[in-house]
mmCIF file of N, CA and C in Angstrom:
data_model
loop_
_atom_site.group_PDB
_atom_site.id
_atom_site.type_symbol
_atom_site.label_atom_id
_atom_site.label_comp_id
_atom_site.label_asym_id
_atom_site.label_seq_id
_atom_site.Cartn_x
_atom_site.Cartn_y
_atom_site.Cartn_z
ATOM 1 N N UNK B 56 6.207 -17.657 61.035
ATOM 2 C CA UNK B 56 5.140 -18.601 61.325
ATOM 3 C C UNK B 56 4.641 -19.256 60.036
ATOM 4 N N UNK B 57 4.534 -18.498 59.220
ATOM 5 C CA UNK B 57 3.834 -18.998 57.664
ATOM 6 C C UNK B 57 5.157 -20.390 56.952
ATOM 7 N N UNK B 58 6.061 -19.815 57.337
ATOM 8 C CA UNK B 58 7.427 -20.798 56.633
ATOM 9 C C UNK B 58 7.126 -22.011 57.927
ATOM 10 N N UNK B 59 6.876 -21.861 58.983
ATOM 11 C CA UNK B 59 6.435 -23.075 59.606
ATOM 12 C C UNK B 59 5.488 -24.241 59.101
ATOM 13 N N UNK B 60 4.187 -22.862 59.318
ATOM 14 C CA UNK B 60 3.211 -23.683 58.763
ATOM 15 C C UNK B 60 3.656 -24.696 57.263
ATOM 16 N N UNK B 61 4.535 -23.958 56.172
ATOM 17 C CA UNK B 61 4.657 -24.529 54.652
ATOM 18 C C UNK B 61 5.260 -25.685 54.966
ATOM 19 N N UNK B 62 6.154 -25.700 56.111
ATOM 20 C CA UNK B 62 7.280 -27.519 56.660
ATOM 21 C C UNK B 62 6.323 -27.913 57.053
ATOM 22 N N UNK B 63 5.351 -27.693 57.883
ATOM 23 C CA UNK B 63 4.631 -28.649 58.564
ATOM 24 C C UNK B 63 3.830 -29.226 57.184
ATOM 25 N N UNK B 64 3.121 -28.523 56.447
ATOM 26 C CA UNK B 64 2.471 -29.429 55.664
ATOM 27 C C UNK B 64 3.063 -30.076 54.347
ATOM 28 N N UNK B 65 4.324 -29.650 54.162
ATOM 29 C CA UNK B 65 4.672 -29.941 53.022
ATOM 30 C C UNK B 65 4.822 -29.427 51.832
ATOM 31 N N UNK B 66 4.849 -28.299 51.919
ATOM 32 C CA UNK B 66 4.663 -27.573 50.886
ATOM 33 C C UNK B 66 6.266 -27.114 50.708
ATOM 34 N N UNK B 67 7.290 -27.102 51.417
ATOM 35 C CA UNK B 67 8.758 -27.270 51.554
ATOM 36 C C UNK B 67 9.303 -28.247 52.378
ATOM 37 N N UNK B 68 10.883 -28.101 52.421
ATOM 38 C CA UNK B 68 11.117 -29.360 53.012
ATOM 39 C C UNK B 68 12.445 -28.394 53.653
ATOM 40 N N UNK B 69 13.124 -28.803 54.582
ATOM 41 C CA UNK B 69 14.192 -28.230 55.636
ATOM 42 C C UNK B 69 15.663 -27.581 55.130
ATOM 43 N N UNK B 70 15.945 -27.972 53.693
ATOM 44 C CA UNK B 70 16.761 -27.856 52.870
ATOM 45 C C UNK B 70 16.045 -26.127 52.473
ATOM 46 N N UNK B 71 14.923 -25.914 52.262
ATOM 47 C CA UNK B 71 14.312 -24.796 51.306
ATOM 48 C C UNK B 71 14.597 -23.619 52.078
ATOM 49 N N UNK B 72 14.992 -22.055 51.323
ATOM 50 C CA UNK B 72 14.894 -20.666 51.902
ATOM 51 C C UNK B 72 13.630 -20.257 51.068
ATOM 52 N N UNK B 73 12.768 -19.964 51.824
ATOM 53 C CA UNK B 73 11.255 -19.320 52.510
ATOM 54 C C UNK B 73 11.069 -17.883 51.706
ATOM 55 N N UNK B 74 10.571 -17.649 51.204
ATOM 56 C CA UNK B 74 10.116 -16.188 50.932
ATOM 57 C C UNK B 74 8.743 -16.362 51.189
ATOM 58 N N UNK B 75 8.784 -15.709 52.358
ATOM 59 C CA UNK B 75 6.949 -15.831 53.022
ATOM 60 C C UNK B 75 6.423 -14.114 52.886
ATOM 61 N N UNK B 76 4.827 -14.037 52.087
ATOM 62 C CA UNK B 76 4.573 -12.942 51.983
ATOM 63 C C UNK B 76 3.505 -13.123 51.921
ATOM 64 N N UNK B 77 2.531 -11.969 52.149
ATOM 65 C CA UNK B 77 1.418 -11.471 52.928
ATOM 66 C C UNK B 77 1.207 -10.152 52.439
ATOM 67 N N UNK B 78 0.085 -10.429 51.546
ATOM 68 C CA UNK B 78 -0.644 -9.133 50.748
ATOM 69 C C UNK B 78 -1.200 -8.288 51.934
ATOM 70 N N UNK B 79 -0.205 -6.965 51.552
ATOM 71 C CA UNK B 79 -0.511 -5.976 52.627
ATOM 72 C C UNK B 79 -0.962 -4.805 52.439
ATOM 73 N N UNK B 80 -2.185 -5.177 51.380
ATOM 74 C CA UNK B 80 -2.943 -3.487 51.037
ATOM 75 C C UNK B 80 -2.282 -2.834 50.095
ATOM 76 N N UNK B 81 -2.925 -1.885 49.787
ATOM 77 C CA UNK B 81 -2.121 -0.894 48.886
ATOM 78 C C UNK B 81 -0.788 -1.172 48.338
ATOM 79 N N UNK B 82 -1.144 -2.809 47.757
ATOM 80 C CA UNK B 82 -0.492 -2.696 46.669
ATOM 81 C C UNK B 82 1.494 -2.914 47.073
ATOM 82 N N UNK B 83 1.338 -2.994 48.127
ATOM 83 C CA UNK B 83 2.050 -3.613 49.286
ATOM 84 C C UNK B 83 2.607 -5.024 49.605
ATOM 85 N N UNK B 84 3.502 -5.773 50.101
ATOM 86 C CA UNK B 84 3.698 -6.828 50.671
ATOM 87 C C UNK B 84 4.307 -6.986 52.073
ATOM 88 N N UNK B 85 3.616 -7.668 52.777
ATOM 89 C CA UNK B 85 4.688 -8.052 53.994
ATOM 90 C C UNK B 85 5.614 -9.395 53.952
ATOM 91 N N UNK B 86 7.075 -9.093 53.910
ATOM 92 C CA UNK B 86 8.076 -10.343 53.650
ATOM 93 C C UNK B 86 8.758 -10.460 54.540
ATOM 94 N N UNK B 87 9.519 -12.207 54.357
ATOM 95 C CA UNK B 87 10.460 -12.450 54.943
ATOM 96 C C UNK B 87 11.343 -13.101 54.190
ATOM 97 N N UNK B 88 12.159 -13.573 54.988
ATOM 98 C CA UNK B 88 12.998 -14.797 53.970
ATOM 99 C C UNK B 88 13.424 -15.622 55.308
ATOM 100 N N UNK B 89 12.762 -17.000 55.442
ATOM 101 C CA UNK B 89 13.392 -17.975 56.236
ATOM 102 C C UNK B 89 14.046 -18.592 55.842
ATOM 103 N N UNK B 90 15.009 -19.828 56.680
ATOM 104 C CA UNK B 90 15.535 -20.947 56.485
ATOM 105 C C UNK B 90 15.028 -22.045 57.669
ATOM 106 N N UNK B 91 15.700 -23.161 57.654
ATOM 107 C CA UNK B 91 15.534 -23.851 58.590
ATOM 108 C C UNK B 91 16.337 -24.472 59.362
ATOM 109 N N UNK B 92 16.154 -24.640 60.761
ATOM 110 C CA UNK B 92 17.675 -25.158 61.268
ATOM 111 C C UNK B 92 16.630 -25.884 62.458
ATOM 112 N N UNK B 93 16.761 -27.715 62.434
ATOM 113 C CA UNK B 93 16.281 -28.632 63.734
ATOM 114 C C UNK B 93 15.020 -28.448 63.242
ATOM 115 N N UNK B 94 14.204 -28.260 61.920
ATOM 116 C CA UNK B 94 12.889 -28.413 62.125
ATOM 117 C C UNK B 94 11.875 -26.713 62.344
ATOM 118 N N UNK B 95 13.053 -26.143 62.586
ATOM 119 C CA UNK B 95 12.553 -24.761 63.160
ATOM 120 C C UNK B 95 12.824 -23.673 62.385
ATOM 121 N N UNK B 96 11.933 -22.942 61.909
ATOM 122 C CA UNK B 96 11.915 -21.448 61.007
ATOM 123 C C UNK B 96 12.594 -20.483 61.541
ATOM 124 N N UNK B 97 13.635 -19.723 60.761
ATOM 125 C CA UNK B 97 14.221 -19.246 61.199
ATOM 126 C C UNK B 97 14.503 -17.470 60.523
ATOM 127 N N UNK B 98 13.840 -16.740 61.026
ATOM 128 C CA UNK B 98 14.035 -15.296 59.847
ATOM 129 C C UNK B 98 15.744 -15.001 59.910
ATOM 130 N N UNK B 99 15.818 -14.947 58.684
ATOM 131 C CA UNK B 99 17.000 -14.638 57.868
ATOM 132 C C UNK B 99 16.890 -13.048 57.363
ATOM 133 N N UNK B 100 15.544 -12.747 56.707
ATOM 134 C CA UNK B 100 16.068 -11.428 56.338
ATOM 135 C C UNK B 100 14.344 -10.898 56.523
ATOM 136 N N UNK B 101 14.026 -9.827 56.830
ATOM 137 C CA UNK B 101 12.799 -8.770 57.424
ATOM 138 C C UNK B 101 12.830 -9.382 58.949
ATOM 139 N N UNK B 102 11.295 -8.745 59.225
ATOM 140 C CA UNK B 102 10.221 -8.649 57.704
ATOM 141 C C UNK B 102 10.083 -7.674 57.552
ATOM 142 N N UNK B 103 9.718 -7.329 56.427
ATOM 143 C CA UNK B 103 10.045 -5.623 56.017
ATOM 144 C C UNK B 103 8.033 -5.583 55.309
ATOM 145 N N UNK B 104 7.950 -4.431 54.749
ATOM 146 C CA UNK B 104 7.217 -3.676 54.127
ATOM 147 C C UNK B 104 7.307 -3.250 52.748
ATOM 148 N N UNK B 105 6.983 -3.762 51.704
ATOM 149 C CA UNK B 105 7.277 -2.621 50.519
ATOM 150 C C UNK B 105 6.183 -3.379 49.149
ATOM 151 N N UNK B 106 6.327 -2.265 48.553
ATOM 152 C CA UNK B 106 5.714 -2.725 47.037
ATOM 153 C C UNK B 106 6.669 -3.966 46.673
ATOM 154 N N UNK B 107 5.814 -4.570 45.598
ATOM 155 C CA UNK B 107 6.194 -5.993 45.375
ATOM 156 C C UNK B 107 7.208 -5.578 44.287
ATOM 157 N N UNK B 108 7.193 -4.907 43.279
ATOM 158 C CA UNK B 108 8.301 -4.110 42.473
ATOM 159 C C UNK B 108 10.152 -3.931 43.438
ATOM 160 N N UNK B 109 9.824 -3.707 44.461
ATOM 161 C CA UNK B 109 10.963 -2.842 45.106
ATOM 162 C C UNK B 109 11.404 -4.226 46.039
ATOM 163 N N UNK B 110 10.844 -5.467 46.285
ATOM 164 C CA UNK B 110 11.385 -6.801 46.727
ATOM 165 C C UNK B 110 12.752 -6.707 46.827
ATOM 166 N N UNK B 111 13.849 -6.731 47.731
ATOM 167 C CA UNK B 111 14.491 -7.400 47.648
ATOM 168 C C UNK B 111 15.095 -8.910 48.612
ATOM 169 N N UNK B 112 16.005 -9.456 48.134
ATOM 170 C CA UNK B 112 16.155 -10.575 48.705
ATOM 171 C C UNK B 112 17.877 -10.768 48.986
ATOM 172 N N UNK B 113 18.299 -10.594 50.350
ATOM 173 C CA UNK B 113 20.178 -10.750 50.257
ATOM 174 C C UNK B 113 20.615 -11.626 49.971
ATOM 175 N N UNK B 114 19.939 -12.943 50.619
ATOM 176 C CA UNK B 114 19.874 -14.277 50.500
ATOM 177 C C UNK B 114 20.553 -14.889 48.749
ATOM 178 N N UNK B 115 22.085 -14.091 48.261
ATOM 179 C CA UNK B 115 22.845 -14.317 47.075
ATOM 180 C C UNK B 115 22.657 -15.651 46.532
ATOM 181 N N UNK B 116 21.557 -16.075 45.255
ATOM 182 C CA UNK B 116 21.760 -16.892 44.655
ATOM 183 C C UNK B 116 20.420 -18.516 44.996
ATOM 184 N N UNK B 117 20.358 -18.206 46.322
ATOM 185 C CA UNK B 117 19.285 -19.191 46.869
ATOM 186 C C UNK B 117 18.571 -19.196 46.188
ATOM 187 N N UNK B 118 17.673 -20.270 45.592
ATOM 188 C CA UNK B 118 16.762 -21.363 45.309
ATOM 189 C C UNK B 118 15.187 -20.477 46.373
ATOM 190 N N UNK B 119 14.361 -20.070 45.916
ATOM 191 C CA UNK B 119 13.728 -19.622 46.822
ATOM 192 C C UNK B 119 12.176 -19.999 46.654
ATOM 193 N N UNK B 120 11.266 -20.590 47.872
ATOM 194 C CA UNK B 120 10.079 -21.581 47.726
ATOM 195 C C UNK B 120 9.164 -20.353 48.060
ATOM 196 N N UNK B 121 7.929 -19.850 47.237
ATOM 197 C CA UNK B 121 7.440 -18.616 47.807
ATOM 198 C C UNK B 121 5.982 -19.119 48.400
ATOM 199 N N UNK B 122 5.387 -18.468 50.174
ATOM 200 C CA UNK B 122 4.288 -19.021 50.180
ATOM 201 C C UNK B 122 3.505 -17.934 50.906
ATOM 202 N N UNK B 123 2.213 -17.717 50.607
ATOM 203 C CA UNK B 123 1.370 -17.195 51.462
ATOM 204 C C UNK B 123 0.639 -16.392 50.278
ATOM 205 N N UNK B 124 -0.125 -15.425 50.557
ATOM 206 C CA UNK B 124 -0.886 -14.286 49.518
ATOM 207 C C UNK B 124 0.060 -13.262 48.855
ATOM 208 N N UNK B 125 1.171 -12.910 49.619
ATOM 209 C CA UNK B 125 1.479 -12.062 48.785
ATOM 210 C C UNK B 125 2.054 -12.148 47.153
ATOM 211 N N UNK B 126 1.875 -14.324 46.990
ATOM 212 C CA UNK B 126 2.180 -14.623 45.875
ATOM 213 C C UNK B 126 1.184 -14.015 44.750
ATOM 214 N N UNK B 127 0.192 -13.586 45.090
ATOM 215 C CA UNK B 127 -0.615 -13.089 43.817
ATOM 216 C C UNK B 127 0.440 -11.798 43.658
ATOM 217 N N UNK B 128 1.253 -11.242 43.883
ATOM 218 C CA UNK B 128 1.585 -10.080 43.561
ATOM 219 C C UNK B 128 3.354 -10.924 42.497
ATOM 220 N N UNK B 129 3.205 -11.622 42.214
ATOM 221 C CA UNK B 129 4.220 -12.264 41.625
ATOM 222 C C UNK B 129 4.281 -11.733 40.357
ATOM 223 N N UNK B 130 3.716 -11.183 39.858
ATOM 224 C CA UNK B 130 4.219 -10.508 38.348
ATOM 225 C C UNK B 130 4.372 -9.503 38.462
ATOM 226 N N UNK B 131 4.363 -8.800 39.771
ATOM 227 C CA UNK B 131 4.886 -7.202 39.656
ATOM 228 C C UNK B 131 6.242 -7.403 40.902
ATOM 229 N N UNK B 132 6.610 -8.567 41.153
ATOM 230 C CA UNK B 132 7.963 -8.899 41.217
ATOM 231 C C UNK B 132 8.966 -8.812 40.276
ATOM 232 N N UNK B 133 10.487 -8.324 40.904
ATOM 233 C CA UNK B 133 11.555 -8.087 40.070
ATOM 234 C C UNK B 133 11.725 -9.423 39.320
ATOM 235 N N UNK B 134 12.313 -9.145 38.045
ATOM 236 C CA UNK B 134 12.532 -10.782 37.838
ATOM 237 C C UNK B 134 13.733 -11.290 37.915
ATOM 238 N N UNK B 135 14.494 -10.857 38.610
ATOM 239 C CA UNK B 135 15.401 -11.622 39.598
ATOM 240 C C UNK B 135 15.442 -12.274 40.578
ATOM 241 N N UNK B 136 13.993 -11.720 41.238
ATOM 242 C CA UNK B 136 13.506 -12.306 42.366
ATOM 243 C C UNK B 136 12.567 -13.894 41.533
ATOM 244 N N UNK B 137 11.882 -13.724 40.736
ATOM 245 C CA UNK B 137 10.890 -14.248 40.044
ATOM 246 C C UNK B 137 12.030 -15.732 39.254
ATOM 247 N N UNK B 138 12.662 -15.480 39.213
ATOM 248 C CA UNK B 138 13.422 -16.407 38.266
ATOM 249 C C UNK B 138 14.074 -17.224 39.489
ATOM 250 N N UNK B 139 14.099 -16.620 40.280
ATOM 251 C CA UNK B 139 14.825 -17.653 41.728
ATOM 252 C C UNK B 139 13.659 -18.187 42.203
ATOM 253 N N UNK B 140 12.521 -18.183 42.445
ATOM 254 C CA UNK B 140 11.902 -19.036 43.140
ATOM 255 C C UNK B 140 10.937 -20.160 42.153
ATOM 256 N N UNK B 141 11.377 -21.453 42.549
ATOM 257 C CA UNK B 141 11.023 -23.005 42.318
ATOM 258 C C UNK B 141 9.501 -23.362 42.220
ATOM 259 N N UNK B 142 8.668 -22.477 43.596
ATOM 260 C CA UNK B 142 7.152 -23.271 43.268
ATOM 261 C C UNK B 142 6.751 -21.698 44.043
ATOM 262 N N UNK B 143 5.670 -21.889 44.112
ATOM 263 C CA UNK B 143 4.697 -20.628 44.666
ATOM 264 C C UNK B 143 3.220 -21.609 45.316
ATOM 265 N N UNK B 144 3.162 -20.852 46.006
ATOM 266 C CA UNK B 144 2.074 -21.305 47.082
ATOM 267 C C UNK B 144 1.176 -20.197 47.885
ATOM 268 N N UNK B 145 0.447 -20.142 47.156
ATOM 269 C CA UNK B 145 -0.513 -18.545 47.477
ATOM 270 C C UNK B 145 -1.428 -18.179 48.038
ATOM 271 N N UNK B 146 -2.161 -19.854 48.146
ATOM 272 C CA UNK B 146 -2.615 -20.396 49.248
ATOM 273 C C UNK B 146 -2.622 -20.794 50.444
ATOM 274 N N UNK B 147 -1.475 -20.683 50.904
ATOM 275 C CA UNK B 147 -0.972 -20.918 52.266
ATOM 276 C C UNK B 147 -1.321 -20.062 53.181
ATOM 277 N N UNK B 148 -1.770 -20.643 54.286
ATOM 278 C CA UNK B 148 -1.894 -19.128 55.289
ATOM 279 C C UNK B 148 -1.411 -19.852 56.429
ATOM 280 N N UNK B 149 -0.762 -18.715 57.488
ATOM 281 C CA UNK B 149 -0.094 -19.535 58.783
ATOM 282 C C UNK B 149 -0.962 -19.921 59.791
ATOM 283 N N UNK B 150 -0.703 -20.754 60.657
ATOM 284 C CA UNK B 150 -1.684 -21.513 61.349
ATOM 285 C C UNK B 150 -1.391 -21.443 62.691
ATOM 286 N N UNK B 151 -1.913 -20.973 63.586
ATOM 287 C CA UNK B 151 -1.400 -20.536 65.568
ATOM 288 C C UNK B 151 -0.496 -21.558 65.456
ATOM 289 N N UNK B 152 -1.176 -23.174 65.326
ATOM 290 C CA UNK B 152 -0.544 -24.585 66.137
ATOM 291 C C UNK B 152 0.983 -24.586 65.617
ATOM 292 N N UNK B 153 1.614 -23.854 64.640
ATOM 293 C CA UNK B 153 2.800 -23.953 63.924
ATOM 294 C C UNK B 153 3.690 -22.907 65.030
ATOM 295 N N UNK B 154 2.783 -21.660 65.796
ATOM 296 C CA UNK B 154 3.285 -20.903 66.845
ATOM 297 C C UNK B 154 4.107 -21.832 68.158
ATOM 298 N N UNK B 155 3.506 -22.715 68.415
ATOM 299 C CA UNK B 155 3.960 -23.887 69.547
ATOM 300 C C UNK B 155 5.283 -24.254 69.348
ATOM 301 N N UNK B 156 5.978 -25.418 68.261
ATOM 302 C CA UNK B 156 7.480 -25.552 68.303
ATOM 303 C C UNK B 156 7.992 -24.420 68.510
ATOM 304 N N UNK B 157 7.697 -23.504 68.058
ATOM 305 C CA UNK B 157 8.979 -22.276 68.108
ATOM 306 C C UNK B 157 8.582 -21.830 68.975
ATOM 307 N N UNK B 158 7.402 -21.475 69.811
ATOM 308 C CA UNK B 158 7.597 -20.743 71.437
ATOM 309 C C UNK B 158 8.532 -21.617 72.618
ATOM 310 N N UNK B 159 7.550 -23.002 72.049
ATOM 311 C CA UNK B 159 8.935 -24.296 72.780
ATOM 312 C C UNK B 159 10.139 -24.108 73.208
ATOM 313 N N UNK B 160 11.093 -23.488 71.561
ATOM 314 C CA UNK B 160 12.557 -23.681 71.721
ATOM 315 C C UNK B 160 12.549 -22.426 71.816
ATOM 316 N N UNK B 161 11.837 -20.957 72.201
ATOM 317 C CA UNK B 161 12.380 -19.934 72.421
ATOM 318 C C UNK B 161 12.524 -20.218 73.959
ATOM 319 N N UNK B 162 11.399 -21.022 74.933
ATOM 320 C CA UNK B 162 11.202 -20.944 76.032
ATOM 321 C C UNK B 162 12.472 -21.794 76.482
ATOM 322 N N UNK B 163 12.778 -22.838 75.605
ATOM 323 C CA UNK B 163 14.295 -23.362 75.842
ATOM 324 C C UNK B 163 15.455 -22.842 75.941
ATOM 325 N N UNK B 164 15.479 -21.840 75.188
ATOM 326 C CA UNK B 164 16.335 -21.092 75.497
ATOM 327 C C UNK B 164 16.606 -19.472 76.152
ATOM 328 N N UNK B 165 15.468 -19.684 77.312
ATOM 329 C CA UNK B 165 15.348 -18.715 78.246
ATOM 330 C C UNK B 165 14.925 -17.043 77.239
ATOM 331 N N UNK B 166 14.263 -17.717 76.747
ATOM 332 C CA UNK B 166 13.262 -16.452 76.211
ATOM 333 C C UNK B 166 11.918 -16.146 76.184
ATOM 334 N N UNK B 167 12.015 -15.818 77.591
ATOM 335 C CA UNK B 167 10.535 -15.437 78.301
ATOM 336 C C UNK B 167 10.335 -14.304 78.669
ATOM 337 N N UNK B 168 9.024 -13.728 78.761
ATOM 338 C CA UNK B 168 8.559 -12.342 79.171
ATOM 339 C C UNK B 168 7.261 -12.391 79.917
ATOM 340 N N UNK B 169 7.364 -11.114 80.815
ATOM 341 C CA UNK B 169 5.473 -11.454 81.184
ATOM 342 C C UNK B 169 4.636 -10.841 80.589
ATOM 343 N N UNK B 170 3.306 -10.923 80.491
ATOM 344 C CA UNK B 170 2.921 -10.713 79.332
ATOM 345 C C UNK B 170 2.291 -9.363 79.526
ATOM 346 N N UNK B 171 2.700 -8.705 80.187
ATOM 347 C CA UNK B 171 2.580 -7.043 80.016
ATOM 348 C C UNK B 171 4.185 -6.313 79.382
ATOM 349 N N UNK B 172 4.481 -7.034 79.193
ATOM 350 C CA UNK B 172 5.815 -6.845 78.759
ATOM 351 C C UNK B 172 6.007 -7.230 77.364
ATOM 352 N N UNK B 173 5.085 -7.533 76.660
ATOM 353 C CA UNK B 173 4.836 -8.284 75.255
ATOM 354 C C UNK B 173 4.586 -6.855 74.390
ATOM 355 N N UNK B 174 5.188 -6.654 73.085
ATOM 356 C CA UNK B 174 5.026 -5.666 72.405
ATOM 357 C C UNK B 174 5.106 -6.383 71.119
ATOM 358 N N UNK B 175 4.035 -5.768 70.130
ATOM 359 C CA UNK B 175 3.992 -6.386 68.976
ATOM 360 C C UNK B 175 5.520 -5.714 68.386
ATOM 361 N N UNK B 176 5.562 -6.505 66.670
ATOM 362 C CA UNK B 176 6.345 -5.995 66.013
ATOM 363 C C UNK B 176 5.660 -5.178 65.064
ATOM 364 N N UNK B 177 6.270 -4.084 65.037
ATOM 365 C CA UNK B 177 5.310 -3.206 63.980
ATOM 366 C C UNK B 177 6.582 -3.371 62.605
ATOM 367 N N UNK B 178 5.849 -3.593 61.120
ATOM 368 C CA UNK B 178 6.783 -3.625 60.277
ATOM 369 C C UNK B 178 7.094 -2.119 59.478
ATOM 370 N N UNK B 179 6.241 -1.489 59.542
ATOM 371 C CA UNK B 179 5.860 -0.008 59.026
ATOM 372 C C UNK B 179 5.890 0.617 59.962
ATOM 373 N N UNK B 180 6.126 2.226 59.986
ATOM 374 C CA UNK B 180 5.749 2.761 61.252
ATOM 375 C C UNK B 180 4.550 4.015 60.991
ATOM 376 N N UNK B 181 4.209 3.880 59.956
ATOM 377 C CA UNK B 181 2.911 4.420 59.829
ATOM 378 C C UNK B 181 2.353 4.265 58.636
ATOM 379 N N UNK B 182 0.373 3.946 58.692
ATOM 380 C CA UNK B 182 -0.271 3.260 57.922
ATOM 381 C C UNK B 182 -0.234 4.300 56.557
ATOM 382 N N UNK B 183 -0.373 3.075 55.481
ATOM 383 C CA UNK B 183 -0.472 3.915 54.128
ATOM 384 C C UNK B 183 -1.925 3.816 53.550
ATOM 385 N N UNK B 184 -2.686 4.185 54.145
ATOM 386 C CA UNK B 184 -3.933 4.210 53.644
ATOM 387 C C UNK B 184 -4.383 4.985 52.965
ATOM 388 N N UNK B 185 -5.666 5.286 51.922
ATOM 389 C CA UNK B 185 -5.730 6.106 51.346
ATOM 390 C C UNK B 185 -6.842 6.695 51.156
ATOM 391 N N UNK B 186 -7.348 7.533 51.220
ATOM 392 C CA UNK B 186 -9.242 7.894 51.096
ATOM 393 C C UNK B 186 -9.401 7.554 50.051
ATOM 394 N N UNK B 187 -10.752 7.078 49.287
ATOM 395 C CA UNK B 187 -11.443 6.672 48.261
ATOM 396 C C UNK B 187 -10.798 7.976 47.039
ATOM 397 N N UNK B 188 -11.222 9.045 47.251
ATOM 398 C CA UNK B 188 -10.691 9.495 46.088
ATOM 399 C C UNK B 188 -9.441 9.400 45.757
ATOM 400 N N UNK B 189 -8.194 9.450 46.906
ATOM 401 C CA UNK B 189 -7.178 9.323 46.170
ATOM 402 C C UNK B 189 -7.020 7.831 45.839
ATOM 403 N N UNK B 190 -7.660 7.336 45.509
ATOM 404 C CA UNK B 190 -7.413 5.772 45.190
ATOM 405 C C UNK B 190 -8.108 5.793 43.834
ATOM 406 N N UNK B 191 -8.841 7.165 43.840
ATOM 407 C CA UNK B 191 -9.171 7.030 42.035
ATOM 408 C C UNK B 191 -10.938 6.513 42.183
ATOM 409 N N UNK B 192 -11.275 6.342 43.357
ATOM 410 C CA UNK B 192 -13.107 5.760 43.496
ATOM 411 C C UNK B 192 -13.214 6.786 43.939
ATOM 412 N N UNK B 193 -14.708 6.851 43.514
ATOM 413 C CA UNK B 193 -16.052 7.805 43.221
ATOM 414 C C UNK B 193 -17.168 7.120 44.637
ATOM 415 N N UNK B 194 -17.631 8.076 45.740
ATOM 416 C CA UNK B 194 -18.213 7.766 46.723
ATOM 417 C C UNK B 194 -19.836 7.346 46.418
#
């Protein structure tokens, strides 16, 4: 959705692979890696879970446009990852109305459910949270 939102406003263009990320706590990121095909975002690789250190990307050699929050975590990116991507955009956040084309062409192509039948995607399968002391704070 976030690599949507970045085509819709401009912040990439249909040619670009997406590294969309989303500061996910503790020091954490939630990623993907899109492309685009007709206008439409397309996950290529996650979305996964991990420290911003441990990033990786399969996507061999791509040119990569990075957008959302988890760009503040860009210097504790590998710099392999860091040396491939062109612009950063950290500001970006995804927007429902960018949800519409792509429910469109899922519904086009007979991908419907009822909606008790709807299950999120979980990217983790259990939270890494941490009590105040082990985080090193004093109550």
């Amino acid at each position: 959705l976030q690599a949507q939102t970045a085509l819709r406003l401009g912040e990439v263009d249909e040619e670009a692979c997406v590294l969309s990320m989303l500061d996910a706590r503790i020091n954490e990121i939630y990623y993907a890696v899109c492309e685009f095909e007709e206008g439409l975002a397309l996950v290529r690789e996650g979305p996964r879970a991990c420290p911003a250190a441990d990033l990786v990307v399969e996507a061999s050699g791509a040119t990569l446009r990075a957008v959302g929050s988890g760009c503040h975590f860009a210097g504790d990116l590998p710099e392999t990852i860091r040396a491939r991507v062109r612009s950063w955009a950290p500001e970006l956040l995804p927007h429902a109305r960018d949800l519409v084309p792509l429910a469109l062409a899922g519904l086009a192509r007979g991908e419907s459910q009822q909606a008790q039948e709807v299950q999120p995607v979980y990217v983790r399968d259990e939270i890494n949270w941490k009590k105040l002391a082990e985080q090193g704070k004093t109550i």
